[in-house]
Amino acid sequence: MPRTAQHRHTFPPTGVLPLPEVPDGAGNHDLAHAGTAQWVARTAILTRPDEVVWVDGSDEQWRELVTRFTLDDEVVRLDPGARPGSLLVRSTGRAGGSGHTAVVDRVAVVDRVAESMRGRTMYVVPFLLGAPEAPDLLGVHVTDSPSSVATLRALTRIGSDALDAMGPEVEVVRTVHTSLRSPRDARPTLRTVLRDERAGVRTVWLLGGDDGAGVVEALRAHTDDLAVECTLLHVHGDHGTTTVAVTGRSAVRLHQWTPGGQRVEVLAAGPVLVGPGRDGVVARAVTDGAVVPVAGLSPRSAVAADVERDAVFVDTALNEDGDVWWPGSDDARALHLIDRHGHYLPRGGDPAAAGSPDATVAVRLHGTAARTAVRSGGVPVDAFVVTDPAGAADVDALAARVGTAMPVSTTAWGGPAEIAGALDSLSGVTAAAATATAPSPGRREVAA
């Protein structure tokens, strides 16, 4: 619902708790959703940042923010000639760690969050998913992490478009992320996610970690139980186009062409909403982009074009030209690398160890009508490919939740090579299934 003169407010709205010791970083933004403005004020009082900055999504402000981010030597602006608009984030040595705990005590979380942003800037990022005129999800993400801001920019539409859609009756979800890097808090912690629903408002608390990947966890927590982790592919072959959902993350490492000569296009990766549709199972992307593992990416990868601009790399190495490098990238010689700590690789060092084995890149999936469709109305799924024994059980459990049989499930336990073989084997099977007058219920296994 767009703003109107009847429900426009300046920040902070009348009666909102003031922000002691915190400058007014909202820049007198008009904000229709008064409850959200009050929540931002209370969060600032709780976390005590030195400054509050509202992100408006403009290119001008983004250039200023990137300059601010790179004052910290752990955020590097990449060569604009090689990677325009892209950043490298070095997360090693930060508070937090891998993994997360979904069930925690709320009182303990709030206690840990208190004053956790002292000495840092709190960024307030309004965001939306879907079309601005009819968004699927409206939210406000509060964080002290530049990489989280950059990642959210890659995955969603941020700034004034989201603010304009926030009418007084619109549901707005809330996310608080603190990297726990305040000078007063040096205690290590695993990344913790707490989903908090009180008084009909959904809030996600995300503690620890500063690599941006936690943003995906927070966004997924705002979806229902039908969100599954998978990669949606269009496979173009002699029998036409097949839409395939692959569980797990190895599918994003696939090359643009399979051994059988079929072209592969990545439509979405990460949390995907799956449910029944008119013609069977329909899948819709939760975000406009994806956080994908860097390992295995190459110029022939199906997402190679997407990582060339506006990408956020985490824990990769740099080559002597200032471009990101990882095993499998263009510079196989790996000479004169700068490792993920910002140090030159010593003589005789292992180039593969220059970056983290868990290095990721956040990318916006640009272009094509198919990608637009999977972010709006969704696309029918022709087949599911599972990448491990647990994945097969996940597909069956999903079928039970959706209330319909999965179309075709082919087992391809292994890496990209096995998945590519499974995609080739699906070509004739899905074509035959599409012409069958009475498809049999249940899940069919196709040998990879």
Coordinates of N, CA and C in Angstrom, one line a residue, residues 195-376:
R195 N 13.6 -17.0 16.2 CA 12.4 -16.5 15.6 C 11.4 -16.2 16.7
D196 N 11.1 -14.9 16.8 CA 10.3 -14.4 17.9 C 9.0 -13.8 17.4
E197 N 7.9 -14.3 17.8 CA 6.6 -13.8 17.4 C 5.8 -13.5 18.6
R198 N 5.6 -12.2 18.8 CA 4.8 -11.7 19.9 C 3.9 -10.6 19.4
A199 N 2.7 -10.5 19.9 CA 1.7 -9.5 19.5 C 1.5 -9.5 18.0
G200 N 1.6 -10.6 17.4 CA 1.3 -10.7 16.0 C 2.4 -10.2 15.1
V201 N 3.6 -9.8 15.6 CA 4.7 -9.3 14.8 C 5.8 -10.3 14.8
R202 N 6.3 -10.6 13.7 CA 7.4 -11.6 13.6 C 8.7 -10.8 13.5
T203 N 9.6 -11.2 14.5 CA 11.0 -10.6 14.5 C 12.0 -11.8 14.5
V204 N 13.0 -11.6 13.8 CA 14.1 -12.6 13.8 C 15.4 -12.0 14.3
W205 N 15.9 -12.6 15.4 CA 17.2 -12.1 16.0 C 18.3 -13.0 15.5
L206 N 19.3 -12.4 14.9 CA 20.5 -13.1 14.4 C 21.7 -12.6 15.0
L207 N 22.4 -13.4 15.8 CA 23.6 -13.1 16.6 C 24.8 -13.8 16.0
G208 N 25.9 -13.0 15.9 CA 27.2 -13.6 15.5 C 27.3 -13.7 14.0
G209 N 28.6 -13.8 13.6 CA 28.9 -13.9 12.2 C 28.8 -12.5 11.5
D210 N 29.7 -12.3 10.6 CA 29.7 -11.0 9.9 C 30.0 -11.2 8.4
D211 N 29.6 -12.4 7.9 CA 29.9 -12.7 6.5 C 28.8 -12.5 5.5
G212 N 27.6 -12.0 6.0 CA 26.5 -11.8 5.1 C 25.6 -13.0 4.9
A213 N 26.2 -14.2 5.1 CA 25.4 -15.4 4.8 C 24.2 -15.6 5.8
G214 N 24.3 -15.0 7.0 CA 23.2 -15.1 7.9 C 22.0 -14.4 7.5
V215 N 22.1 -13.5 6.5 CA 20.9 -12.8 6.0 C 20.0 -13.8 5.4
V216 N 20.5 -14.8 4.7 CA 19.7 -15.8 4.1 C 18.9 -16.6 5.1
E217 N 19.6 -16.9 6.2 CA 18.9 -17.6 7.3 C 17.8 -16.7 7.9
A218 N 18.0 -15.4 8.0 CA 17.0 -14.5 8.5 C 15.8 -14.5 7.6
L219 N 16.1 -14.4 6.3 CA 15.0 -14.3 5.3 C 14.2 -15.6 5.3
R220 N 14.9 -16.7 5.4 CA 14.2 -18.0 5.4 C 13.3 -18.1 6.6
A221 N 13.7 -17.6 7.7 CA 12.9 -17.6 9.0 C 11.6 -16.9 8.8
H222 N 11.5 -16.0 7.8 CA 10.3 -15.2 7.6 C 9.4 -15.9 6.7
T223 N 9.8 -17.1 6.2 CA 8.9 -17.8 5.3 C 8.2 -19.0 6.1
D224 N 7.3 -19.7 5.4 CA 6.6 -20.8 6.1 C 7.4 -22.0 6.0
D225 N 6.9 -23.2 6.4 CA 7.6 -24.4 6.4 C 7.8 -25.0 5.1
L226 N 7.2 -24.5 4.0 CA 7.4 -25.0 2.7 C 8.6 -24.5 2.0
A227 N 9.4 -23.7 2.6 CA 10.7 -23.2 2.1 C 11.7 -24.3 2.2
V228 N 12.3 -24.7 1.1 CA 13.3 -25.7 1.1 C 14.6 -25.2 0.4
E229 N 15.7 -25.7 0.8 CA 17.0 -25.3 0.3 C 17.3 -26.1 -1.0
C230 N 17.2 -25.5 -2.1 CA 17.5 -26.2 -3.4 C 17.9 -25.2 -4.5
T231 N 18.3 -25.7 -5.6 CA 18.6 -24.9 -6.8 C 17.7 -25.3 -7.9
L232 N 17.0 -24.3 -8.4 CA 16.1 -24.5 -9.6 C 16.8 -24.2 -10.9
L233 N 16.7 -25.2 -11.8 CA 17.4 -25.2 -13.0 C 16.4 -25.3 -14.2
H234 N 16.7 -24.6 -15.3 CA 16.1 -24.8 -16.6 C 17.1 -25.6 -17.4
V235 N 16.8 -26.8 -17.9 CA 17.6 -27.6 -18.7 C 17.1 -27.7 -20.1
H236 N 17.8 -27.1 -21.0 CA 17.4 -27.0 -22.4 C 18.0 -28.1 -23.3
G237 N 17.2 -28.9 -23.8 CA 17.8 -30.0 -24.7 C 16.9 -30.3 -25.9
D238 N 17.2 -31.4 -26.6 CA 16.4 -31.7 -27.8 C 15.0 -31.9 -27.5
H239 N 14.6 -32.4 -26.3 CA 13.2 -32.7 -26.0 C 12.5 -31.4 -25.4
G240 N 13.1 -30.3 -25.5 CA 12.5 -29.1 -24.9 C 13.2 -28.6 -23.6
T241 N 12.4 -27.9 -22.9 CA 13.0 -27.3 -21.6 C 12.4 -28.0 -20.4
T242 N 13.2 -28.4 -19.5 CA 12.8 -29.1 -18.3 C 13.2 -28.3 -17.1
T243 N 12.2 -28.1 -16.1 CA 12.5 -27.4 -14.9 C 12.8 -28.4 -13.8
V244 N 14.0 -28.3 -13.2 CA 14.5 -29.3 -12.3 C 14.8 -28.6 -11.0
A245 N 14.4 -29.2 -9.8 CA 14.8 -28.7 -8.5 C 15.8 -29.7 -7.9
V246 N 17.0 -29.2 -7.6 CA 18.1 -30.0 -7.1 C 18.3 -29.6 -5.6
T247 N 18.2 -30.6 -4.7 CA 18.4 -30.3 -3.3 C 19.9 -30.2 -3.1
G248 N 20.3 -29.3 -2.1 CA 21.7 -29.1 -1.8 C 22.3 -28.0 -2.7
R249 N 23.6 -27.7 -2.4 CA 24.2 -26.5 -3.0 C 25.1 -26.9 -4.2
S250 N 25.4 -28.1 -4.5 CA 26.4 -28.5 -5.5 C 25.9 -28.2 -6.9
A251 N 24.6 -28.0 -7.1 CA 24.1 -27.7 -8.4 C 24.6 -26.4 -9.0
V252 N 24.9 -25.4 -8.1 CA 25.3 -24.1 -8.6 C 26.7 -24.2 -9.2
R253 N 27.4 -25.4 -9.0 CA 28.7 -25.5 -9.6 C 28.7 -26.1 -11.0
L254 N 27.5 -26.5 -11.5 CA 27.3 -27.1 -12.8 C 27.8 -26.1 -13.9
H255 N 28.4 -26.7 -14.9 CA 28.7 -25.9 -16.1 C 27.5 -25.6 -16.9
Q256 N 27.6 -24.6 -17.8 CA 26.5 -24.2 -18.6 C 26.0 -25.3 -19.6
W257 N 26.9 -26.3 -19.8 CA 26.5 -27.4 -20.7 C 26.8 -28.7 -20.0
T258 N 25.8 -29.7 -20.1 CA 26.1 -31.0 -19.5 C 26.8 -31.8 -20.5
P259 N 27.4 -33.0 -20.1 CA 28.1 -33.9 -21.0 C 27.2 -34.3 -22.2
G260 N 25.9 -34.4 -22.0 CA 25.0 -34.8 -23.1 C 24.6 -33.6 -24.0
G261 N 25.2 -32.4 -23.8 CA 24.9 -31.3 -24.7 C 23.7 -30.5 -24.3
Q262 N 23.1 -30.6 -23.1 CA 22.0 -29.8 -22.7 C 22.5 -28.5 -22.0
R263 N 21.9 -27.4 -22.3 CA 22.3 -26.1 -21.7 C 21.5 -26.0 -20.3
V264 N 22.3 -25.5 -19.3 CA 21.8 -25.4 -18.0 C 21.7 -23.9 -17.6
E265 N 20.6 -23.5 -17.1 CA 20.4 -22.1 -16.6 C 19.9 -22.2 -15.2
V266 N 20.6 -21.5 -14.3 CA 20.2 -21.4 -12.9 C 19.1 -20.4 -12.7
L267 N 17.9 -20.8 -12.2 CA 16.8 -19.8 -12.0 C 16.9 -19.2 -10.6
A268 N 17.2 -20.1 -9.6 CA 17.2 -19.6 -8.2 C 18.1 -20.6 -7.5
A269 N 18.6 -20.1 -6.3 CA 19.4 -21.0 -5.4 C 19.2 -20.5 -4.0
G270 N 19.0 -21.4 -3.1 CA 18.8 -21.0 -1.7 C 17.4 -21.4 -1.3
P271 N 16.7 -20.6 -0.4 CA 15.4 -21.0 0.0 C 14.4 -20.8 -1.1
V272 N 13.6 -21.8 -1.4 CA 12.6 -21.8 -2.4 C 11.3 -22.3 -1.8
L273 N 10.2 -21.5 -2.1 CA 8.9 -21.9 -1.7 C 8.3 -23.0 -2.6
V274 N 7.9 -24.1 -2.1 CA 7.3 -25.2 -2.9 C 5.9 -25.5 -2.5
G275 N 5.0 -25.6 -3.4 CA 3.6 -25.9 -3.1 C 2.8 -26.4 -4.2
P276 N 1.6 -26.8 -4.0 CA 0.8 -27.3 -5.1 C 0.3 -26.2 -6.0
G277 N 0.2 -26.5 -7.3 CA -0.3 -25.6 -8.3 C -1.3 -26.2 -9.2
R278 N -1.8 -25.5 -10.2 CA -2.8 -26.0 -11.1 C -2.3 -27.2 -11.8
D279 N -1.0 -27.2 -12.2 CA -0.4 -28.2 -13.0 C 0.6 -29.1 -12.3
G280 N 0.5 -29.2 -11.0 CA 1.4 -30.0 -10.2 C 2.1 -29.1 -9.1
V281 N 3.4 -29.5 -8.9 CA 4.2 -28.8 -7.9 C 4.8 -27.5 -8.5
V282 N 4.6 -26.4 -7.8 CA 5.1 -25.1 -8.3 C 6.2 -24.6 -7.3
A283 N 7.3 -24.0 -7.8 CA 8.4 -23.5 -7.0 C 8.5 -22.0 -7.3
R284 N 8.8 -21.3 -6.2 CA 9.0 -19.8 -6.3 C 10.2 -19.4 -5.5
A285 N 11.1 -18.6 -6.0 CA 12.2 -18.1 -5.3 C 11.9 -17.2 -4.2
V286 N 12.5 -17.3 -3.0 CA 12.3 -16.4 -1.9 C 13.0 -15.1 -2.1
T287 N 14.2 -15.1 -2.8 CA 15.0 -13.9 -3.0 C 15.3 -13.7 -4.4
D288 N 15.8 -12.5 -4.7 CA 16.1 -12.1 -6.1 C 17.5 -12.5 -6.5
G289 N 18.3 -13.0 -5.5 CA 19.6 -13.5 -5.8 C 19.9 -14.7 -5.0
A290 N 21.2 -15.0 -4.8 CA 21.6 -16.2 -4.1 C 23.0 -16.0 -3.5
V291 N 23.2 -16.7 -2.4 CA 24.5 -16.9 -1.8 C 25.0 -18.3 -2.2
V292 N 26.1 -18.3 -3.0 CA 26.5 -19.6 -3.5 C 28.0 -19.9 -3.1
P293 N 28.4 -21.1 -3.0 CA 29.8 -21.4 -2.7 C 30.7 -21.1 -3.9
V294 N 31.8 -20.5 -3.6 CA 32.8 -20.2 -4.6 C 33.5 -21.4 -5.2
A295 N 33.7 -22.4 -4.4 CA 34.4 -23.6 -4.8 C 33.8 -24.2 -6.1
G296 N 34.5 -24.4 -7.1 CA 34.0 -25.0 -8.3 C 33.5 -24.1 -9.3
L297 N 33.4 -22.8 -9.0 CA 33.0 -21.8 -10.0 C 34.1 -21.6 -11.0
S298 N 33.7 -21.4 -12.3 CA 34.7 -21.2 -13.3 C 34.0 -20.4 -14.4
P299 N 34.7 -19.9 -15.4 CA 34.1 -19.2 -16.5 C 33.0 -19.9 -17.2
R300 N 33.0 -21.3 -17.1 CA 32.0 -22.1 -17.7 C 30.8 -22.4 -16.8
S301 N 30.8 -21.9 -15.6 CA 29.7 -22.1 -14.7 C 28.4 -21.5 -15.1
A302 N 27.3 -22.1 -14.7 CA 26.0 -21.6 -15.1 C 25.7 -20.2 -14.5
V303 N 26.5 -19.8 -13.4 CA 26.2 -18.5 -12.8 C 27.4 -17.6 -13.0
A304 N 28.3 -17.9 -14.0 CA 29.5 -17.2 -14.2 C 29.2 -15.7 -14.6
A305 N 28.3 -15.5 -15.4 CA 28.0 -14.1 -15.8 C 27.5 -13.3 -14.7
D306 N 26.8 -13.9 -13.7 CA 26.2 -13.1 -12.6 C 27.2 -12.6 -11.6
V307 N 28.4 -13.3 -11.5 CA 29.4 -12.9 -10.5 C 30.3 -11.9 -11.1
E308 N 30.1 -11.4 -12.3 CA 31.0 -10.4 -12.8 C 30.7 -9.0 -12.3
R309 N 29.6 -8.7 -11.7 CA 29.3 -7.4 -11.2 C 28.4 -7.4 -10.0
D310 N 28.5 -6.4 -9.2 CA 27.6 -6.2 -8.0 C 27.5 -7.5 -7.2
A311 N 28.7 -8.1 -7.0 CA 28.7 -9.3 -6.2 C 29.5 -9.0 -4.9
V312 N 29.2 -9.8 -3.9 CA 29.8 -9.7 -2.6 C 30.5 -11.0 -2.3
F313 N 31.9 -11.0 -2.4 CA 32.7 -12.2 -2.2 C 33.1 -12.2 -0.7
V314 N 33.1 -13.4 -0.1 CA 33.5 -13.6 1.3 C 34.6 -14.6 1.4
D315 N 35.7 -14.1 2.0 CA 36.9 -15.0 2.3 C 37.5 -15.6 1.1
T316 N 37.6 -14.9 -0.1 CA 38.4 -15.4 -1.2 C 39.7 -14.7 -1.1
A317 N 40.7 -15.1 -2.0 CA 42.0 -14.5 -2.1 C 41.9 -13.5 -3.2
L318 N 43.0 -12.6 -3.2 CA 43.1 -11.6 -4.3 C 44.4 -12.0 -5.1
N319 N 44.3 -11.8 -6.4 CA 45.5 -12.0 -7.2 C 46.3 -10.6 -7.3
E320 N 47.4 -10.6 -8.0 CA 48.2 -9.4 -8.0 C 47.6 -8.3 -8.8
D321 N 46.5 -8.6 -9.6 CA 45.8 -7.5 -10.3 C 44.6 -7.0 -9.5
G322 N 44.4 -7.5 -8.2 CA 43.4 -7.0 -7.4 C 42.0 -7.6 -7.7
D323 N 42.0 -8.7 -8.4 CA 40.7 -9.4 -8.7 C 40.7 -10.6 -7.7
V324 N 39.5 -11.1 -7.5 CA 39.3 -12.2 -6.6 C 39.9 -13.5 -7.3
W325 N 40.4 -14.4 -6.5 CA 41.0 -15.6 -7.0 C 40.5 -16.8 -6.1
W326 N 40.2 -17.9 -6.7 CA 40.0 -19.1 -6.0 C 40.3 -20.3 -6.9
P327 N 40.6 -21.5 -6.3 CA 40.9 -22.6 -7.1 C 39.8 -22.9 -8.1
G328 N 40.2 -22.9 -9.4 CA 39.2 -23.1 -10.5 C 38.9 -21.8 -11.2
S329 N 39.4 -20.7 -10.7 CA 39.2 -19.4 -11.5 C 40.2 -19.3 -12.6
D330 N 40.2 -18.2 -13.3 CA 41.0 -18.0 -14.5 C 42.5 -18.2 -14.3
D331 N 43.0 -17.6 -13.2 CA 44.4 -17.6 -13.0 C 44.8 -18.9 -12.2
A332 N 45.0 -19.9 -13.0 CA 45.3 -21.2 -12.4 C 46.8 -21.2 -11.8
R333 N 47.6 -20.3 -12.2 CA 49.0 -20.3 -11.7 C 49.0 -19.7 -10.3
A334 N 48.1 -18.9 -9.9 CA 48.0 -18.3 -8.5 C 49.3 -17.7 -8.1
L335 N 49.9 -16.8 -8.9 CA 51.1 -16.2 -8.5 C 50.8 -14.9 -7.6
H336 N 51.6 -14.7 -6.6 CA 51.6 -13.5 -5.8 C 50.2 -13.2 -5.3
L337 N 49.6 -14.2 -4.6 CA 48.3 -14.0 -4.1 C 48.3 -13.3 -2.7
I338 N 47.2 -12.6 -2.5 CA 47.0 -12.0 -1.1 C 45.9 -12.9 -0.5
D339 N 46.2 -13.5 0.6 CA 45.3 -14.4 1.2 C 44.1 -13.8 1.9
R340 N 43.2 -14.6 2.4 CA 42.0 -14.0 3.0 C 42.2 -13.2 4.3
H341 N 43.5 -13.2 4.8 CA 43.8 -12.4 6.0 C 44.4 -11.0 5.5
G342 N 44.6 -10.9 4.2 CA 45.2 -9.6 3.7 C 46.7 -9.7 3.6
H343 N 47.3 -10.9 3.7 CA 48.7 -11.0 3.7 C 49.2 -11.7 2.4
Y344 N 50.4 -11.3 1.9 CA 50.9 -12.0 0.7 C 51.1 -13.5 1.1
L345 N 50.8 -14.3 0.1 CA 51.1 -15.7 0.3 C 52.6 -16.0 0.3
P346 N 53.1 -16.6 1.4 CA 54.5 -16.9 1.5 C 55.0 -17.8 0.4
R347 N 56.3 -17.7 0.1 CA 56.9 -18.6 -0.9 C 56.7 -20.0 -0.5
G348 N 56.3 -20.8 -1.4 CA 56.1 -22.2 -1.1 C 54.7 -22.5 -0.5
G349 N 53.9 -21.5 -0.3 CA 52.6 -21.7 0.3 C 51.6 -22.4 -0.6
D350 N 50.6 -23.0 -0.1 CA 49.6 -23.7 -0.8 C 48.5 -22.7 -1.4
P351 N 48.4 -22.4 -2.7 CA 47.5 -21.4 -3.2 C 46.1 -21.7 -2.8
A352 N 45.7 -23.0 -2.7 CA 44.3 -23.4 -2.3 C 44.0 -22.9 -0.9
A353 N 45.0 -22.8 -0.1 CA 44.7 -22.3 1.3 C 44.6 -20.8 1.4
A354 N 44.8 -20.1 0.3 CA 44.8 -18.6 0.4 C 43.4 -18.1 0.7
G355 N 42.4 -18.9 0.3 CA 41.0 -18.5 0.6 C 40.4 -19.6 1.5
S356 N 39.2 -19.3 2.0 CA 38.5 -20.2 2.9 C 37.9 -21.3 2.1
P357 N 37.9 -22.6 2.5 CA 37.2 -23.6 1.8 C 35.7 -23.4 1.8
D358 N 35.2 -22.5 2.7 CA 33.8 -22.2 2.7 C 33.5 -20.8 2.1
A359 N 34.4 -20.3 1.3 CA 34.2 -19.0 0.6 C 32.9 -19.0 -0.2
T360 N 32.2 -17.9 -0.1 CA 30.9 -17.7 -0.8 C 30.9 -16.4 -1.6
V361 N 29.9 -16.3 -2.4 CA 29.6 -15.1 -3.2 C 28.1 -14.8 -3.2
A362 N 27.7 -13.6 -2.9 CA 26.3 -13.2 -3.0 C 26.1 -12.5 -4.3
V363 N 25.2 -13.0 -5.1 CA 24.9 -12.4 -6.5 C 23.4 -12.2 -6.7
R364 N 23.1 -11.2 -7.5 CA 21.8 -11.0 -8.0 C 21.7 -11.7 -9.3
L365 N 20.7 -12.5 -9.4 CA 20.5 -13.3 -10.7 C 19.8 -12.4 -11.7
H366 N 20.5 -11.9 -12.6 CA 20.0 -10.9 -13.6 C 19.3 -11.5 -14.8
G367 N 18.4 -10.8 -15.4 CA 17.9 -11.0 -16.7 C 17.1 -12.3 -16.8
T368 N 16.6 -12.6 -18.0 CA 15.8 -13.7 -18.5 C 14.4 -13.7 -17.9
A369 N 13.5 -14.0 -18.8 CA 12.1 -14.1 -18.4 C 11.8 -15.2 -17.4
A370 N 12.6 -16.3 -17.6 CA 12.4 -17.4 -16.7 C 12.7 -17.0 -15.2
R371 N 13.8 -16.3 -15.0 CA 14.2 -15.9 -13.7 C 13.1 -14.9 -13.1
T372 N 12.6 -14.0 -14.0 CA 11.5 -13.1 -13.5 C 10.3 -13.9 -13.0
A373 N 10.0 -15.0 -13.8 CA 8.8 -15.8 -13.5 C 8.9 -16.5 -12.2
V374 N 10.1 -17.0 -11.9 CA 10.3 -17.8 -10.7 C 10.3 -17.0 -9.5
R375 N 10.5 -15.6 -9.7 CA 10.5 -14.7 -8.5 C 9.1 -14.2 -8.3
S376 N 8.2 -14.3 -9.3 CA 6.9 -13.7 -9.1 C 5.9 -14.8 -8.9

